[in-house]
Amino acid sequence: MKVFRNLLNVIKPNFEKGGKLEKLYPAYDAFETFLFVPDHTTNEGTHIKDAIDLKRTMFMVIVALIPCVLFGMWNVGYQYSIASGESMTFIQQFNFGFWKFLPLIIVSYAVGLAVEFAFAVLRGHQVNEGYLVTGMLIPLTMPIDVPLWMLAISVIFAVVIGKEVFGGTGMNILNPALTARAFLFFAYPSWMSGDKVWVQNASVDGYSGATILGDLASSMNWQSLSGQWSMSDMFFGTIPGSVGETSMLAIILGALILLFTGVGSWRIILSTFIGGYFMAYLFNLWGYNELMSTPAHIHLMIGSFAFGAVFMATDPVTASQTNTGKYIYGFLIGVFAILIRTFNPAYPEGMMLAILLMNIFAPLIDHYIVQANVNKRLKRATL
Amino acid sequence: MNQKKEALFSKKNKKLITDPLDDNNPITVQVLGICSALAITVQLKPAVVMSFSVLFVLSVANVVVSLLRKFIPSRIRIIVFLVVIATLVILVDEVLKAYIFDVSKELSVFVGLIITNCIIMGRLEAFALGNPPWKSFLDGIGNSFGYAWILIAVAFFRELLGSGTLYGYPVLEKLGIYNIGYENNGMMILPPMALVTVGLIIWVQRIRNKKLIEPK
């Protein structure tokens, strides 16, 4: 740590007022406060002081994502070894996935942070730390085979159109990570859906690497699928899918970290699962197509439902702010996710669209909750 | 009454043409005529045809209404506008059907909807009703060009990135970009990207033109 401090102290004068690189001060500031507790004090207004500032909050989410990242890496290798028929040891599988997944992470961070820094320097404000989490979430929601330049374009789109045009971190109405995924989904659908993209090199020997949702959407019977994938496969996540979404276990571990540190809202997570279960259960009673007759608890375990509920829906910027609002917001996400899944086979992954939709409605929900409270209190007041 | 004759292209008159191109652009500043900008900008060809149609309808309608302006009772002026515009639009529609049927089919209902294009109604009401024919004509030309360049700019990017062609010519294929793994962006063909593209144009325009930024 001493080394960093000394290094920073040496280069600091260059970035301060009058220095050669004065314009790049936001970039310097970002690195300094990333490594050390800021040494300056606030000089206006009243602030609540707490050890867990925005950067540490974001860092907790990264910690919570670690199980998903590690498991995702291993699963990439595992799925590959099944598809190709190569026998690989556990370590080999992990290594394989690690080297496949690492470029996605690097591209996501490099491109996203470059855009963030460019905006910070142009606008002369501090670099927002929001991208720390977004940069990790984006590759986790991608199929492993996605070309890197497509990933880069969707990251630029998400940061510029999803975030910076609204004023940067904390001002965006849409979840930036999901904006990136939605952009890719609509721009290059052949890389984001179907049965060829979820497993590395799935196309080589005609191995079907379809996700469970994909199979169900193409009217494959649930009974026959449950022969192929057991419940524990779905729970532990040894199934094809986007890198981070497959394992319930890893997601639950992450959820526990988020809930224990108070970073994620349990109201949203709980109500999302309730909403999803409720809707899926209703459809079970109807049972019109294969997706409808899939048992409700299975619906919550396949696709990105759990990942979305824990890591995407709880994004504090784009979710509802009021407690009652959070219940409504989460419940409707669950309902819409299942609704989109079952009614539109072209979009088997309804979770992404459901969260983006509710992101847009979150301020409206809050507005009515606050207004209802105001009205209630006005009635009580004696004027 | 000002009896002094004004030159045909006096400074004031020139401004009638140049103003709508940037400072007072009908699409990016007044946010009128957005629907057609979203609907027919997937390809350049329909966008160009649409621009010419609006050019014709707007400039002629402006002159006609300006000539009639002293005789139009103000209570029924909107209906008179509609009659004038509708006549012109039907003319345009018939010409398109006769000579470039494929484009006419592509534009489909949007030719007819020129009638409801807010730019035309807006210029008639705001300008032609109170100005002499020549000025109204220039105003019509200016606003049509202001509309046209945005339409064509949006269509340029949407066609190039969405279909890889320009005016139907496969530019990217000829350049051999597909061979190195490039793919067309399907999102550009969808209507939301027209909105985003218009938004980006507004963004660039406001960075360049400080006059457009509202005082805080």
Coordinates of C-alpha atoms in Angstrom, one line a residue:
Chain A
M1 CA 0.0 0.0 0.0
K2 CA 2.9 2.3 0.9
V3 CA 4.2 1.9 -2.7
F4 CA 1.0 3.1 -4.2
R5 CA 0.7 6.0 -1.9
N6 CA 4.2 7.2 -2.7
L7 CA 3.7 6.7 -6.4
L8 CA 0.5 8.7 -6.3
N9 CA 2.2 11.5 -4.3
V10 CA 4.9 11.7 -6.9
I11 CA 2.6 12.0 -9.9
K12 CA -0.1 14.1 -8.1
P13 CA 1.4 17.6 -9.0
N14 CA 1.0 16.9 -12.7
F15 CA -2.7 16.7 -12.3
E16 CA -3.4 19.5 -9.9
K17 CA -4.4 23.0 -11.0
G18 CA -1.6 24.4 -13.2
G19 CA -0.1 21.0 -13.8
K20 CA 0.7 19.6 -17.2
L21 CA -2.1 17.1 -17.1
E22 CA -4.7 19.3 -15.3
K23 CA -7.4 18.2 -17.7
L24 CA -7.0 14.6 -16.7
Y25 CA -7.5 15.2 -13.0
P26 CA -10.8 13.3 -12.9
A27 CA -9.0 10.2 -14.1
Y28 CA -6.3 10.6 -11.4
D29 CA -8.9 11.3 -8.8
A30 CA -10.7 8.1 -9.7
F31 CA -7.6 6.0 -9.1
E32 CA -6.7 7.7 -5.9
T33 CA -10.1 7.3 -4.3
F34 CA -10.4 3.8 -5.6
L35 CA -7.3 2.8 -3.6
F36 CA -7.5 5.1 -0.6
V37 CA -10.1 6.9 1.5
P38 CA -10.4 10.4 0.1
D39 CA -8.5 13.0 2.2
H40 CA -10.6 16.0 1.4
T41 CA -13.7 17.0 3.3
T42 CA -17.0 18.1 2.0
N43 CA -17.3 21.9 2.1
E44 CA -21.0 22.5 1.7
G45 CA -24.3 21.1 3.0
T46 CA -24.9 18.4 5.5
H47 CA -23.7 14.9 4.7
I48 CA -24.3 11.6 6.3
K49 CA -20.9 10.1 6.9
D50 CA -20.6 6.3 6.6
A51 CA -17.8 3.9 5.9
I52 CA -19.8 2.4 3.1
D53 CA -19.8 5.0 0.4
L54 CA -20.7 4.5 -3.2
K55 CA -17.4 2.9 -4.1
R56 CA -17.6 0.4 -1.3
T57 CA -21.2 -0.4 -2.1
M58 CA -20.3 -1.2 -5.6
F59 CA -17.4 -3.3 -4.4
M60 CA -19.7 -5.4 -2.3
V61 CA -21.7 -6.3 -5.4
I62 CA -18.5 -7.3 -7.1
V63 CA -17.8 -9.6 -4.1
A64 CA -21.3 -11.0 -4.4
L65 CA -20.7 -11.7 -8.1
I66 CA -17.5 -13.8 -7.5
P67 CA -19.3 -17.1 -7.0
C68 CA -21.2 -16.6 -10.3
V69 CA -18.0 -15.6 -12.1
L70 CA -16.0 -18.6 -10.9
F71 CA -18.8 -21.0 -11.5
G72 CA -19.5 -19.6 -14.9
M73 CA -15.9 -20.0 -15.9
W74 CA -15.9 -23.6 -14.9
N75 CA -19.3 -24.3 -16.5
V76 CA -18.0 -22.9 -19.8
G77 CA -15.3 -25.5 -19.8
Y78 CA -17.6 -28.3 -18.5
Q79 CA -20.2 -27.7 -21.2
Y80 CA -17.4 -27.6 -23.8
S81 CA -16.0 -30.9 -22.6
I82 CA -19.5 -32.5 -22.9
A83 CA -20.1 -31.0 -26.3
S84 CA -16.7 -31.9 -27.8
G85 CA -16.5 -35.3 -26.0
E86 CA -13.0 -34.4 -24.8
S87 CA -12.3 -35.7 -21.3
M88 CA -11.0 -32.9 -19.2
T89 CA -10.1 -32.7 -15.5
F90 CA -11.8 -30.2 -13.3
I91 CA -8.8 -27.9 -13.4
Q92 CA -8.6 -28.1 -17.2
Q93 CA -12.3 -27.3 -17.5
F94 CA -11.8 -24.2 -15.3
N95 CA -8.8 -23.1 -17.2
F96 CA -10.6 -23.5 -20.5
G97 CA -13.5 -21.4 -19.3
F98 CA -11.1 -18.9 -17.6
W99 CA -9.3 -18.1 -20.8
K100 CA -12.5 -17.9 -22.8
F101 CA -14.2 -15.6 -20.3
L102 CA -11.3 -13.4 -19.5
P103 CA -11.3 -11.5 -22.8
L104 CA -15.0 -10.7 -22.3
I105 CA -14.3 -9.1 -18.9
I106 CA -11.3 -7.2 -20.2
V107 CA -13.2 -5.8 -23.2
S108 CA -16.2 -4.9 -21.1
Y109 CA -14.1 -3.0 -18.6
A110 CA -11.6 -1.4 -21.0
V111 CA -14.3 -0.1 -23.3
G112 CA -16.7 0.9 -20.6
L113 CA -14.2 2.7 -18.5
A114 CA -12.7 4.4 -21.5
V115 CA -16.1 5.9 -22.3
E116 CA -16.6 6.8 -18.6
F117 CA -13.2 8.5 -18.4
A118 CA -13.8 10.4 -21.7
F119 CA -17.1 11.8 -20.4
A120 CA -15.6 12.6 -17.0
V121 CA -12.7 14.5 -18.6
L122 CA -15.0 16.3 -21.1
R123 CA -17.5 17.3 -18.5
G124 CA -14.9 18.0 -15.8
H125 CA -16.6 15.9 -13.1
Q126 CA -15.4 12.9 -11.1
V127 CA -15.3 9.5 -12.7
N128 CA -18.5 7.6 -11.6
E129 CA -17.8 4.3 -10.0
G130 CA -21.1 2.8 -11.3
Y131 CA -19.3 1.1 -14.1
L132 CA -17.4 -1.2 -11.7
V133 CA -20.5 -3.4 -11.3
T134 CA -21.9 -2.9 -14.8
G135 CA -18.7 -3.9 -16.3
M136 CA -18.8 -7.3 -14.5
L137 CA -22.5 -7.8 -15.1
I138 CA -22.4 -7.3 -18.8
P139 CA -20.1 -10.3 -19.6
L140 CA -22.0 -12.5 -17.1
T141 CA -25.2 -12.0 -19.1
M142 CA -23.5 -12.9 -22.4
P143 CA -23.3 -16.2 -24.2
I144 CA -19.6 -17.3 -24.2
D145 CA -19.3 -17.2 -28.0
V146 CA -20.2 -13.6 -28.5
P147 CA -17.7 -11.8 -30.7
L148 CA -15.7 -9.2 -28.8
W149 CA -16.4 -6.3 -31.2
M150 CA -20.1 -6.8 -30.7
L151 CA -19.6 -6.8 -26.9
A152 CA -17.6 -3.6 -27.3
I153 CA -20.4 -1.9 -29.3
S154 CA -23.1 -2.9 -26.9
V155 CA -21.0 -1.6 -24.0
I156 CA -20.6 1.8 -25.7
F157 CA -24.3 1.9 -26.5
A158 CA -25.2 1.0 -22.9
V159 CA -22.8 3.6 -21.3
V160 CA -23.5 6.4 -23.7
I161 CA -27.3 6.0 -24.5
G162 CA -28.2 4.1 -21.3
K163 CA -26.3 6.3 -18.9
E164 CA -24.4 9.3 -19.9
V165 CA -27.1 11.0 -21.9
F166 CA -29.2 11.1 -18.7
G167 CA -26.3 12.6 -16.7
G168 CA -24.2 9.6 -15.6
T169 CA -24.3 7.3 -12.6
G170 CA -27.3 7.7 -10.5
M171 CA -29.4 9.5 -13.2
N172 CA -30.1 6.6 -15.6
I173 CA -33.6 5.2 -15.9
L174 CA -32.6 1.9 -17.4
N175 CA -30.2 -0.7 -16.0
P176 CA -27.0 -0.2 -18.1
A177 CA -26.0 -3.9 -18.0
L178 CA -29.4 -4.9 -19.3
T179 CA -29.4 -2.1 -21.9
A180 CA -26.2 -3.6 -23.3
R181 CA -27.7 -7.1 -23.4
A182 CA -31.0 -5.9 -24.9
F183 CA -29.0 -4.0 -27.6
L184 CA -27.1 -7.1 -28.5
F185 CA -30.2 -9.2 -28.4
F186 CA -32.0 -7.0 -31.0
A187 CA -29.0 -6.0 -33.0
Y188 CA -27.4 -9.4 -33.5
P189 CA -30.1 -11.9 -32.7
S190 CA -28.2 -14.8 -34.3
W191 CA -25.5 -14.5 -31.6
M192 CA -27.9 -14.1 -28.7
S193 CA -30.5 -16.8 -29.2
G194 CA -30.9 -20.2 -30.7
D195 CA -29.1 -23.4 -29.8
K196 CA -25.6 -22.6 -31.2
V197 CA -24.2 -19.9 -29.1
W198 CA -24.5 -21.1 -25.5
V199 CA -21.8 -23.6 -25.6
Q200 CA -18.3 -22.9 -26.9
N201 CA -18.0 -24.5 -30.4
A202 CA -21.4 -26.1 -30.1
S203 CA -21.8 -26.1 -33.9
V204 CA -18.8 -28.4 -34.6
D205 CA -20.5 -31.8 -34.3
G206 CA -24.2 -31.0 -34.4
Y207 CA -24.4 -31.1 -30.6
S208 CA -27.5 -29.2 -29.5
G209 CA -26.5 -26.7 -27.0
A210 CA -29.9 -25.2 -26.6
T211 CA -30.9 -23.8 -23.2
I212 CA -33.8 -25.3 -21.4
L213 CA -35.9 -22.3 -22.1
G214 CA -35.0 -22.5 -25.7
D215 CA -36.1 -26.1 -25.9
L216 CA -39.3 -25.4 -24.1
A217 CA -40.0 -22.5 -26.4
S218 CA -39.6 -24.7 -29.4
S219 CA -42.4 -26.9 -27.9
M220 CA -40.2 -29.6 -26.5
N221 CA -42.0 -31.4 -23.8
W222 CA -41.1 -30.7 -20.2
Q223 CA -41.2 -34.4 -19.3
S224 CA -38.7 -35.3 -21.9
L225 CA -36.4 -32.5 -20.8
S226 CA -36.5 -33.5 -17.2
G227 CA -35.0 -36.7 -18.3
Q228 CA -32.1 -34.8 -19.8
W229 CA -31.6 -32.3 -17.0
S230 CA -32.2 -33.2 -13.5
M231 CA -33.3 -30.8 -10.7
S232 CA -29.8 -30.8 -9.3
D233 CA -28.3 -29.8 -12.7
M234 CA -30.5 -26.7 -12.6
F235 CA -29.7 -26.0 -9.0
F236 CA -25.9 -26.3 -9.3
G237 CA -26.0 -24.9 -12.8
T238 CA -24.4 -27.5 -15.0
I239 CA -26.6 -26.5 -17.9
P240 CA -26.1 -24.4 -21.0
G241 CA -26.9 -20.7 -20.7
S242 CA -25.3 -17.2 -20.4
V243 CA -22.1 -17.4 -18.4
G244 CA -23.3 -16.2 -15.0
E245 CA -27.0 -17.2 -15.0
T246 CA -27.0 -20.9 -14.8
S247 CA -26.2 -21.8 -11.2
M248 CA -28.8 -21.2 -8.5
L249 CA -26.3 -22.1 -5.9
A250 CA -23.8 -19.3 -6.9
I251 CA -26.6 -16.8 -7.2
I252 CA -27.9 -17.7 -3.8
L253 CA -24.5 -17.3 -2.3
G254 CA -24.3 -13.9 -4.0
A255 CA -27.8 -13.0 -2.8
L256 CA -26.8 -13.9 0.8
I257 CA -23.8 -11.5 0.6
L258 CA -26.0 -8.7 -0.8
L259 CA -28.6 -9.2 1.8
F260 CA -26.2 -9.6 4.7
T261 CA -24.4 -6.4 3.9
G262 CA -27.7 -4.6 3.2
V263 CA -26.6 -3.7 -0.3
G264 CA -29.4 -5.5 -2.1
S265 CA -33.1 -5.1 -1.2
W266 CA -34.7 -8.2 0.1
R267 CA -38.1 -6.8 -0.7
I268 CA -37.4 -6.7 -4.4
I269 CA -35.8 -10.2 -4.5
L270 CA -38.6 -11.8 -2.5
S271 CA -41.4 -10.1 -4.4
T272 CA -39.8 -10.9 -7.7
F273 CA -39.8 -14.6 -6.9
I274 CA -43.3 -14.4 -5.5
G275 CA -44.5 -12.7 -8.7
G276 CA -42.8 -15.2 -10.9
Y277 CA -44.1 -18.2 -8.9
F278 CA -47.6 -16.7 -8.9
M279 CA -47.7 -16.2 -12.6
A280 CA -46.2 -19.5 -13.5
Y281 CA -48.6 -21.3 -11.2
L282 CA -51.6 -19.6 -12.9
F283 CA -50.2 -20.7 -16.2
N284 CA -49.8 -24.3 -14.9
L285 CA -53.5 -24.3 -14.3
W286 CA -54.1 -23.2 -17.8
G287 CA -51.4 -25.4 -19.4
Y288 CA -51.9 -24.2 -23.0
N289 CA -48.3 -24.7 -24.3
E290 CA -45.1 -26.4 -23.0
L291 CA -43.8 -23.3 -21.3
M292 CA -47.1 -22.9 -19.5
S293 CA -47.3 -26.4 -18.2
T294 CA -43.7 -26.3 -16.9
P295 CA -43.9 -26.5 -13.1
A296 CA -43.7 -23.1 -11.5
H297 CA -40.7 -23.8 -9.3
I298 CA -38.8 -24.9 -12.4
H299 CA -39.6 -21.6 -14.1
L300 CA -37.8 -19.8 -11.3
M301 CA -34.7 -22.0 -11.7
I302 CA -34.2 -21.8 -15.5
G303 CA -33.0 -19.0 -17.6
S304 CA -31.9 -15.8 -16.0
F305 CA -34.8 -15.4 -13.6
A306 CA -32.8 -15.8 -10.5
F307 CA -29.8 -13.9 -11.7
G308 CA -32.0 -11.0 -12.9
A309 CA -34.0 -11.0 -9.6
V310 CA -30.8 -10.8 -7.4
F311 CA -28.4 -8.7 -9.4
M312 CA -30.4 -6.7 -11.9
A313 CA -33.7 -5.9 -10.4
T314 CA -32.1 -4.7 -7.1
D315 CA -30.0 -2.0 -8.8
P316 CA -30.7 0.8 -6.4
V317 CA -30.7 3.5 -9.1
T318 CA -33.3 2.0 -11.4
A319 CA -35.5 0.2 -8.9
S320 CA -38.4 1.8 -6.9
Q321 CA -37.2 3.8 -3.9
T322 CA -40.2 3.4 -1.6
N323 CA -40.6 0.2 0.4
T324 CA -44.1 -0.4 -0.8
G325 CA -43.0 0.5 -4.3
K326 CA -40.3 -2.2 -4.1
Y327 CA -42.9 -4.9 -3.5
I328 CA -45.0 -3.8 -6.4
Y329 CA -41.9 -3.3 -8.7
G330 CA -40.5 -6.8 -7.9
F331 CA -43.8 -8.5 -8.1
L332 CA -44.5 -7.1 -11.5
I333 CA -41.1 -8.0 -12.7
G334 CA -41.8 -11.6 -11.8
V335 CA -45.2 -11.5 -13.5
F336 CA -44.0 -10.0 -16.7
A337 CA -40.9 -12.2 -17.0
I338 CA -43.1 -15.3 -17.0
L339 CA -45.7 -13.6 -19.2
I340 CA -43.2 -12.7 -21.9
R341 CA -41.6 -16.1 -21.7
T342 CA -44.8 -18.1 -22.2
F343 CA -46.6 -15.9 -24.7
N344 CA -43.7 -15.0 -27.0
P345 CA -41.6 -17.9 -28.0
A346 CA -39.3 -15.5 -29.9
Y347 CA -38.2 -14.0 -26.6
P348 CA -37.8 -17.0 -24.3
E349 CA -35.7 -14.7 -22.0
G350 CA -38.4 -12.5 -20.7
M351 CA -36.5 -11.5 -17.5
M352 CA -34.4 -8.9 -19.3
L353 CA -37.4 -7.3 -21.0
A354 CA -39.4 -7.4 -17.8
I355 CA -36.8 -5.7 -15.7
L356 CA -36.2 -3.0 -18.4
L357 CA -40.0 -2.4 -18.6
M358 CA -40.3 -2.1 -14.9
N359 CA -37.3 0.2 -14.7
I360 CA -39.3 2.6 -16.8
F361 CA -42.3 2.3 -14.5
A362 CA -40.4 2.5 -11.2
P363 CA -40.6 6.3 -10.9
L364 CA -44.3 6.2 -11.6
I365 CA -44.9 3.6 -8.9
D366 CA -42.9 5.8 -6.5
H367 CA -44.9 8.8 -7.5
Y368 CA -48.2 7.2 -6.6
I369 CA -46.9 5.7 -3.4
V370 CA -45.6 9.1 -2.2
Q371 CA -48.7 10.9 -3.4
A372 CA -50.9 8.4 -1.5
N373 CA -49.0 9.0 1.6
V374 CA -49.2 12.8 1.2
N375 CA -53.0 12.5 0.7
K376 CA -53.4 10.3 3.7
R377 CA -51.5 12.7 5.9
L378 CA -53.4 15.7 4.5
K379 CA -56.7 14.1 5.4
R380 CA -55.5 13.6 9.0
A381 CA -54.2 17.2 9.3
T382 CA -56.5 19.7 10.9
L383 CA -56.4 22.9 8.9
Chain B
M1 CA -47.3 50.1 -45.3
N2 CA -43.7 49.8 -46.2
Q3 CA -43.6 50.9 -49.8
K4 CA -39.9 50.4 -50.3
K5 CA -39.3 47.3 -52.4
E6 CA -37.3 44.6 -50.8
A7 CA -34.7 42.8 -52.8
L8 CA -35.6 39.2 -53.7
F9 CA -32.8 37.7 -51.7
S10 CA -32.4 40.3 -49.0
K11 CA -30.7 39.4 -45.8
K12 CA -34.0 38.8 -44.1
N13 CA -35.2 36.6 -46.9
K14 CA -32.1 34.5 -46.9
K15 CA -32.6 34.0 -43.2
L16 CA -35.9 32.4 -44.0
I17 CA -34.1 29.7 -45.8
T18 CA -31.1 29.2 -43.6
D19 CA -32.8 29.5 -40.2
P20 CA -34.8 26.2 -40.5
L21 CA -31.6 24.4 -41.5
D22 CA -30.0 24.7 -38.0
D23 CA -31.2 27.3 -35.5
N24 CA -34.9 26.6 -36.0
N25 CA -34.9 23.2 -37.5
P26 CA -38.4 21.7 -37.6
I27 CA -37.4 18.3 -36.4
T28 CA -34.5 18.8 -34.1
V29 CA -35.5 22.1 -32.5
Q30 CA -39.3 22.3 -32.8
V31 CA -39.7 18.5 -32.7
L32 CA -42.4 18.4 -35.4
G33 CA -42.9 15.8 -38.1
I34 CA -41.2 13.1 -35.9
C35 CA -43.5 10.3 -36.9
S36 CA -42.4 10.3 -40.5
A37 CA -38.8 10.7 -39.5
L38 CA -39.1 7.5 -37.5
A39 CA -41.2 5.6 -40.1
I40 CA -39.6 6.0 -43.4
T41 CA -35.9 6.3 -42.6
V42 CA -35.0 2.7 -42.8
Q43 CA -33.7 3.2 -46.3
L44 CA -32.4 6.2 -48.1
K45 CA -34.6 6.0 -51.2
P46 CA -38.0 6.5 -49.4
A47 CA -36.5 9.2 -47.3
V48 CA -35.4 11.1 -50.4
V49 CA -38.7 10.7 -52.1
M50 CA -40.5 11.8 -48.9
S51 CA -38.3 14.8 -48.7
F52 CA -39.1 15.9 -52.2
S53 CA -42.8 15.3 -51.6
V54 CA -42.8 17.5 -48.5
L55 CA -40.7 20.1 -50.4
F56 CA -43.4 20.3 -53.1
V57 CA -46.4 20.2 -50.8
L58 CA -45.0 22.7 -48.2
S59 CA -43.7 25.3 -50.6
V60 CA -46.8 25.3 -52.9
A61 CA -49.2 25.2 -49.9
N62 CA -47.4 28.1 -48.3
V63 CA -47.8 30.2 -51.5
V64 CA -51.4 29.2 -52.0
V65 CA -52.4 30.0 -48.4
S66 CA -50.4 33.2 -48.5
L67 CA -52.3 34.3 -51.6
L68 CA -55.6 33.5 -50.0
R69 CA -54.6 34.9 -46.6
K70 CA -56.8 38.0 -46.9
F71 CA -59.9 36.0 -47.8
I72 CA -59.7 33.2 -45.3
P73 CA -62.2 33.7 -42.4
S74 CA -60.1 32.9 -39.4
R75 CA -62.7 30.5 -37.9
I76 CA -62.5 28.0 -40.7
R77 CA -58.8 28.5 -41.6
I78 CA -57.8 25.0 -40.5
I79 CA -60.3 23.5 -42.9
V80 CA -59.0 25.6 -45.7
F81 CA -55.5 24.5 -44.9
L82 CA -56.6 20.9 -45.0
V83 CA -58.2 21.4 -48.4
V84 CA -55.1 23.0 -49.9
I85 CA -52.8 20.4 -48.4
A86 CA -55.0 17.4 -49.3
T87 CA -55.2 18.5 -52.9
L88 CA -51.5 18.7 -53.1
V89 CA -50.9 15.5 -51.4
I90 CA -53.2 13.6 -53.7
L91 CA -51.3 15.1 -56.6
V92 CA -48.0 13.9 -55.2
D93 CA -49.5 10.5 -54.4
E94 CA -50.8 10.0 -58.0
V95 CA -47.5 11.1 -59.5
L96 CA -45.6 8.6 -57.2
K97 CA -47.9 5.8 -58.1
A98 CA -47.5 6.5 -61.8
Y99 CA -43.8 6.8 -62.0
I100 CA -42.1 5.1 -59.0
F101 CA -44.6 2.5 -57.9
D102 CA -42.3 0.5 -55.8
V103 CA -41.2 3.4 -53.6
S104 CA -44.8 4.5 -53.4
K105 CA -45.8 1.1 -52.1
E106 CA -43.0 1.3 -49.5
L107 CA -44.1 4.7 -48.3
S108 CA -47.6 3.4 -48.3
V109 CA -49.8 5.3 -45.9
F110 CA -47.1 7.9 -45.1
V111 CA -47.6 9.9 -48.3
G112 CA -51.2 10.3 -47.3
L113 CA -50.1 11.2 -43.8
I114 CA -48.2 14.2 -45.1
I115 CA -51.6 15.9 -44.6
T116 CA -51.1 15.5 -40.9
N117 CA -47.4 16.4 -40.9
C118 CA -47.3 19.0 -38.2
I119 CA -44.5 20.9 -40.0
I120 CA -46.8 21.8 -42.8
M121 CA -49.8 22.8 -40.7
G122 CA -47.4 24.7 -38.4
R123 CA -45.8 26.7 -41.2
L124 CA -49.2 27.6 -42.7
E125 CA -50.6 28.8 -39.4
A126 CA -47.4 30.5 -38.2
F127 CA -46.0 31.9 -41.3
A128 CA -48.0 31.8 -44.6
L129 CA -51.1 33.3 -42.9
G130 CA -49.3 36.5 -42.2
N131 CA -46.7 36.9 -44.9
P132 CA -46.6 37.7 -48.6
P133 CA -46.3 34.8 -51.1
W134 CA -42.6 35.2 -52.0
K135 CA -41.5 35.1 -48.4
S136 CA -43.9 32.2 -47.7
F137 CA -42.4 30.3 -50.6
L138 CA -38.9 30.8 -49.2
D139 CA -40.0 29.7 -45.8
G140 CA -41.5 26.6 -47.3
I141 CA -38.3 25.8 -49.1
G142 CA -36.2 26.4 -46.0
N143 CA -38.3 24.3 -43.7
S144 CA -38.5 21.5 -46.2
F145 CA -34.8 21.4 -46.5
G146 CA -34.5 21.5 -42.7
Y147 CA -36.8 18.5 -42.6
A148 CA -35.1 16.8 -45.5
W149 CA -31.5 16.9 -44.3
I150 CA -32.4 15.3 -40.9
L151 CA -34.5 12.7 -42.7
I152 CA -31.6 11.9 -45.1
A153 CA -29.0 11.9 -42.4
V154 CA -31.0 9.5 -40.2
A155 CA -31.7 7.3 -43.2
F156 CA -28.1 7.3 -44.2
F157 CA -26.9 5.9 -40.9
R158 CA -29.8 3.5 -40.6
E159 CA -29.4 2.0 -44.0
L160 CA -25.6 1.9 -43.9
L161 CA -25.4 0.2 -40.4
G162 CA -28.7 -1.7 -40.6
S163 CA -28.7 -3.1 -44.1
G164 CA -25.1 -2.4 -45.2
T165 CA -26.3 -0.6 -48.3
L166 CA -26.6 3.0 -49.5
Y167 CA -29.5 3.9 -51.8
G168 CA -29.8 0.2 -52.5
Y169 CA -26.1 -0.2 -53.4
P170 CA -24.3 -2.8 -51.3
V171 CA -21.4 -0.6 -50.1
L172 CA -20.2 -2.7 -47.2
E173 CA -20.2 -5.9 -49.3
K174 CA -18.2 -4.3 -52.0
L175 CA -15.7 -3.0 -49.4
G176 CA -15.4 -6.6 -48.2
I177 CA -16.1 -5.8 -44.6
Y178 CA -18.2 -8.9 -44.1
N179 CA -15.2 -11.1 -44.7
I180 CA -13.6 -10.0 -41.5
G181 CA -16.6 -10.9 -39.4
Y182 CA -18.7 -7.7 -39.5
E183 CA -22.5 -8.1 -39.3
N184 CA -25.4 -5.8 -40.0
N185 CA -26.9 -4.3 -36.9
G186 CA -30.5 -5.5 -36.8
M187 CA -31.4 -2.9 -34.2
M188 CA -30.8 0.0 -36.6
I189 CA -33.8 -1.2 -38.7
L190 CA -36.1 -1.1 -35.7
P191 CA -38.0 2.2 -35.0
P192 CA -36.3 2.8 -31.6
M193 CA -33.0 3.4 -33.3
A194 CA -34.5 6.1 -35.5
L195 CA -35.4 7.9 -32.3
V196 CA -31.9 7.4 -30.8
T197 CA -30.3 8.6 -34.1
V198 CA -32.4 11.7 -34.1
G199 CA -31.4 12.2 -30.5
L200 CA -27.8 11.9 -31.3
I201 CA -28.1 14.4 -34.1
I202 CA -29.8 16.8 -31.6
W203 CA -26.9 16.2 -29.2
V204 CA -24.3 17.0 -31.8
Q205 CA -26.2 20.0 -33.0
R206 CA -26.5 21.5 -29.5
I207 CA -22.8 21.0 -28.8
R208 CA -22.1 22.9 -32.0
N209 CA -24.7 25.6 -31.7
K210 CA -24.7 27.2 -28.3
K211 CA -27.7 29.3 -29.1
L212 CA -30.0 26.3 -28.7
I213 CA -29.1 25.7 -25.1
E214 CA -31.8 27.1 -22.9
P215 CA -30.6 29.5 -20.1
K216 CA -30.9 27.8 -16.7

